[in-house]
mmCIF file of C-alpha atoms in Angstrom:
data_model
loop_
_atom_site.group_PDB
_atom_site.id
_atom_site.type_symbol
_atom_site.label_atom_id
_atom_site.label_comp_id
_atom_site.label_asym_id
_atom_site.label_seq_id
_atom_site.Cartn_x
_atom_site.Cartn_y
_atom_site.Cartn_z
ATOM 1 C CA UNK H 1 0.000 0.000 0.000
ATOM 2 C CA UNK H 2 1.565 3.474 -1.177
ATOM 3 C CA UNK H 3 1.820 6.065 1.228
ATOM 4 C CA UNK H 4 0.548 9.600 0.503
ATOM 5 C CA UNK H 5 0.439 12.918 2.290
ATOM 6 C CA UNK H 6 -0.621 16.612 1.590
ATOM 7 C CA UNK H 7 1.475 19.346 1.571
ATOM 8 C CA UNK H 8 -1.412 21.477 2.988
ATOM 9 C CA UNK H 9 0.166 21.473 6.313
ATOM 10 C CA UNK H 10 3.706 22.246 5.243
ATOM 11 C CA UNK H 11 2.843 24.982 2.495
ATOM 12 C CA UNK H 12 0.756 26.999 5.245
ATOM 13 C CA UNK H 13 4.124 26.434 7.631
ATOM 14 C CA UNK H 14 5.627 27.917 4.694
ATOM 15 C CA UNK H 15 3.662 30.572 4.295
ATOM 16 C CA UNK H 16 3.792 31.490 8.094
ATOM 17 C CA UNK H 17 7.137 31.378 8.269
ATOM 18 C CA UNK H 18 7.807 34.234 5.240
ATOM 19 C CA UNK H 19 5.470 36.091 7.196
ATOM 20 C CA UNK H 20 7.433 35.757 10.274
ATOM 21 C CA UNK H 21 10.778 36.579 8.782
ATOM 22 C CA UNK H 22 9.401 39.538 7.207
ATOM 23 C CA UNK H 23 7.739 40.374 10.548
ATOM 24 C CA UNK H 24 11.233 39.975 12.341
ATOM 25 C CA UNK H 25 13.056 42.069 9.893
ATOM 26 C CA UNK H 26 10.301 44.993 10.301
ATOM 27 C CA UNK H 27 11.243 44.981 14.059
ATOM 28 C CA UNK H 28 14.847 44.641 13.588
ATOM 29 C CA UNK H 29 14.527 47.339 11.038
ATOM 30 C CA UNK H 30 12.591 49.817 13.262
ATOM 31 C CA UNK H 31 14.758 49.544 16.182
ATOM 32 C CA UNK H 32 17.997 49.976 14.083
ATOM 33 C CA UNK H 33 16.207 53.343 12.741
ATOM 34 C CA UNK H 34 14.904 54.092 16.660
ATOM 35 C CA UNK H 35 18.481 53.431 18.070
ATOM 36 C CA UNK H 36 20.227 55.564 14.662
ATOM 37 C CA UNK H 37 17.723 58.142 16.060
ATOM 38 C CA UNK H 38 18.763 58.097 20.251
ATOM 39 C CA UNK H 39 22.556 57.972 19.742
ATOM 40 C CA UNK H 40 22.588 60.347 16.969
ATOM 41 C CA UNK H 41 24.933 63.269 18.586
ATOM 42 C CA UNK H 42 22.273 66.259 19.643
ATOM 43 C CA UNK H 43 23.516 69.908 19.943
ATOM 44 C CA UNK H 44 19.735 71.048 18.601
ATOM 45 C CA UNK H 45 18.527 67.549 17.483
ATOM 46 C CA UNK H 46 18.291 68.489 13.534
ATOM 47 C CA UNK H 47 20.733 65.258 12.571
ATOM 48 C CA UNK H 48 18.337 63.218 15.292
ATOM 49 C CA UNK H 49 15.154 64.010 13.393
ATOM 50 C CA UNK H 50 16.385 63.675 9.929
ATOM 51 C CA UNK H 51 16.987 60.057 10.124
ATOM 52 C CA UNK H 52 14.103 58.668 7.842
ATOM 53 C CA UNK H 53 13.563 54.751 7.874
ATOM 54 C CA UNK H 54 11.873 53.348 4.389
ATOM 55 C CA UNK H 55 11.152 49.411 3.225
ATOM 56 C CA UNK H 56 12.850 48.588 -0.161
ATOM 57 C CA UNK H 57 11.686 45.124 -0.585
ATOM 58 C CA UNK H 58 11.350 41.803 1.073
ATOM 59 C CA UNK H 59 13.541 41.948 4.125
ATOM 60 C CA UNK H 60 15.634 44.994 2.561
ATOM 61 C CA UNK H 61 14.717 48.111 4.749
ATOM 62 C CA UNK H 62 16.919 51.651 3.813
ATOM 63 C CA UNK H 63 17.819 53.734 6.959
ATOM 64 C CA UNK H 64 19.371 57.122 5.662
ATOM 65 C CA UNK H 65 19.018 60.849 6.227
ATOM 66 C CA UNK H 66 20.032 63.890 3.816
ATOM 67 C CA UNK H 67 22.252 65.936 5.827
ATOM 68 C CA UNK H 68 25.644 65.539 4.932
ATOM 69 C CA UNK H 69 27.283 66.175 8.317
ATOM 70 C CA UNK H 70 25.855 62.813 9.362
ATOM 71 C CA UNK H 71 28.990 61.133 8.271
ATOM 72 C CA UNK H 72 31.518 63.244 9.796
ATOM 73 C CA UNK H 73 29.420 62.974 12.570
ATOM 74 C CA UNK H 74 30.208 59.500 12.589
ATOM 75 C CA UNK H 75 33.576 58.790 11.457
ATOM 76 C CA UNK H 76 35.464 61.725 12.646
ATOM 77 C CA UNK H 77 37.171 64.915 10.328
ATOM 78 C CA UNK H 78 40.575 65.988 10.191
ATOM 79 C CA UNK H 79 43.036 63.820 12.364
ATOM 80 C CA UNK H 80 40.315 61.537 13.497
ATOM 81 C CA UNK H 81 38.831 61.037 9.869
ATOM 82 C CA UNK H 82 40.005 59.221 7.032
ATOM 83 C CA UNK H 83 42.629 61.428 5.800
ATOM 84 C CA UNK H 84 44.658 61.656 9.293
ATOM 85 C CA UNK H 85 45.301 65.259 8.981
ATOM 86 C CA UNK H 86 44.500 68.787 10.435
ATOM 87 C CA UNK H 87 41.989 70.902 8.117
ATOM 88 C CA UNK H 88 43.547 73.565 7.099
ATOM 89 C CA UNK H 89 42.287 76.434 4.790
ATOM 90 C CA UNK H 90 42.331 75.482 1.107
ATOM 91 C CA UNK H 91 41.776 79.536 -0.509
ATOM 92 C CA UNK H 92 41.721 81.865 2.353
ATOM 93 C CA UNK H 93 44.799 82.334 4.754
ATOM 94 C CA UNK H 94 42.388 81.562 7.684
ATOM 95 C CA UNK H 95 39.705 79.292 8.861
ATOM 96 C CA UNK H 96 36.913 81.643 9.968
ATOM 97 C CA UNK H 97 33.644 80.194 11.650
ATOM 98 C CA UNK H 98 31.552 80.665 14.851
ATOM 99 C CA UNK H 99 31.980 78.852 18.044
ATOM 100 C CA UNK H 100 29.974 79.550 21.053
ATOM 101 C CA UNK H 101 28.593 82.692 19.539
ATOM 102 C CA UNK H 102 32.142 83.713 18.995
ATOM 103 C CA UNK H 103 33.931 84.079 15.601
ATOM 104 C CA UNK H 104 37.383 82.037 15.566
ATOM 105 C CA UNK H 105 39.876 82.557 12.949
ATOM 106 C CA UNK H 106 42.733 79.505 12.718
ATOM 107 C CA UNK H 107 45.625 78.400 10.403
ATOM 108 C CA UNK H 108 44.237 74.973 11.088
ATOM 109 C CA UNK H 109 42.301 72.548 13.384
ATOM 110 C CA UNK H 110 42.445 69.108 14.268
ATOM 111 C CA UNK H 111 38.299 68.283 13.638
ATOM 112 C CA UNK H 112 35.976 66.214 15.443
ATOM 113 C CA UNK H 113 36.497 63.010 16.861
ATOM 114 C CA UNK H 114 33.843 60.433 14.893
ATOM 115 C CA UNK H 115 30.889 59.513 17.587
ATOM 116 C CA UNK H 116 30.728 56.041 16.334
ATOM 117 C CA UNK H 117 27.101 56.258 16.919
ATOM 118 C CA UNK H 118 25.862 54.024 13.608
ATOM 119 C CA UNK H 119 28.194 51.136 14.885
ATOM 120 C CA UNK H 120 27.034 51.429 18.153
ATOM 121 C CA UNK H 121 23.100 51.523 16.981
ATOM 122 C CA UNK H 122 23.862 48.642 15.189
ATOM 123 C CA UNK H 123 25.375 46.424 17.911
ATOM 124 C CA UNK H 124 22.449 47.618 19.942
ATOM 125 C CA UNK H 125 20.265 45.971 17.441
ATOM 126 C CA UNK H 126 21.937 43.015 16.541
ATOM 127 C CA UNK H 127 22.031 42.096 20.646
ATOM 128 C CA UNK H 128 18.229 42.152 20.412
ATOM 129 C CA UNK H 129 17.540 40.385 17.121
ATOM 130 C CA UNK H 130 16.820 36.693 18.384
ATOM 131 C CA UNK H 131 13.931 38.236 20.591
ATOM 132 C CA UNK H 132 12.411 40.139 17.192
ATOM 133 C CA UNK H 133 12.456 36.859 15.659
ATOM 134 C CA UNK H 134 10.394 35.324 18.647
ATOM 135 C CA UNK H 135 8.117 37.747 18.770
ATOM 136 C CA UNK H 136 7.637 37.350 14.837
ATOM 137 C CA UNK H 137 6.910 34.270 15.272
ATOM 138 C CA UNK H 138 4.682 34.366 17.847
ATOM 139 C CA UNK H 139 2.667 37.131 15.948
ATOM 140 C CA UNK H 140 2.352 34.269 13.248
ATOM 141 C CA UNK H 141 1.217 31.608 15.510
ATOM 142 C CA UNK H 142 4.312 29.302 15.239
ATOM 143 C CA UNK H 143 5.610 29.514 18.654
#
């Protein structure tokens, strides 16, 4: 005697289970843009509220924000950036801008020291993703 079985119990595990990954990657997704958003460095919380979290297909989610500081912000200018070197004046004889409502004029500074605060959003995140998946999955009805 053959033995036979439907698939109607596997296909709808199937089924729950896409839904649960995409689930889990909605919640890893908003908490990577929530956590982007706390650490974010905050003199008047511009860079903080620009961060702007968008789906861009199944399981891809784009976390990004248009103000260009955001990067030096980051990874650091001058000696702490990439190029490992004070920023000095490239047509003028003098840096000029305003610090503490003060105008300073330099031959050259040393920048900013990067904030690191995308890594450390992201670590954040990634210690949290097994309970995202739970809960996905729980949402679904699997667990």
């Amino acid at each position: 005697m053959p033995a036979t079985s439907t698939l109607n119990g596997i296909q709808e595990m199937a089924r729950l289970t896409a839904k649960a990954t995409q689930k889990a990657s909605e919640y890893t997704a908003t908490e990577l843009w929530g956590n982007v958003r706390e650490n974010s460095p905050t003199d008047h919380g511009r860079l903080a509220g620009s961060w702007q979290l968008r789906g861009s297909g199944t399981h891809k989610h784009l976390i990004y924000t248009n103000l260009t500081y955001a990067r030096f912000q980051n990874d650091g200018t001058g000696i702490y950036g990439p190029k490992r070197r004070e920023i000095t004046p490239v047509r003028a004889k003098v840096l000029a801008f305003e610090w503490n409502g003060k105008m300073v004029f330099a031959k050259s500074v040393k920048g900013v020291q990067g904030k690191k605060y995308i890594e450390k959003s992201i670590e954040q995140t990634e210690d949290r993703r097994k309970e995202f998946v739970e809960m996905a999955f729980e949402d679904v009805g699997l667990l």
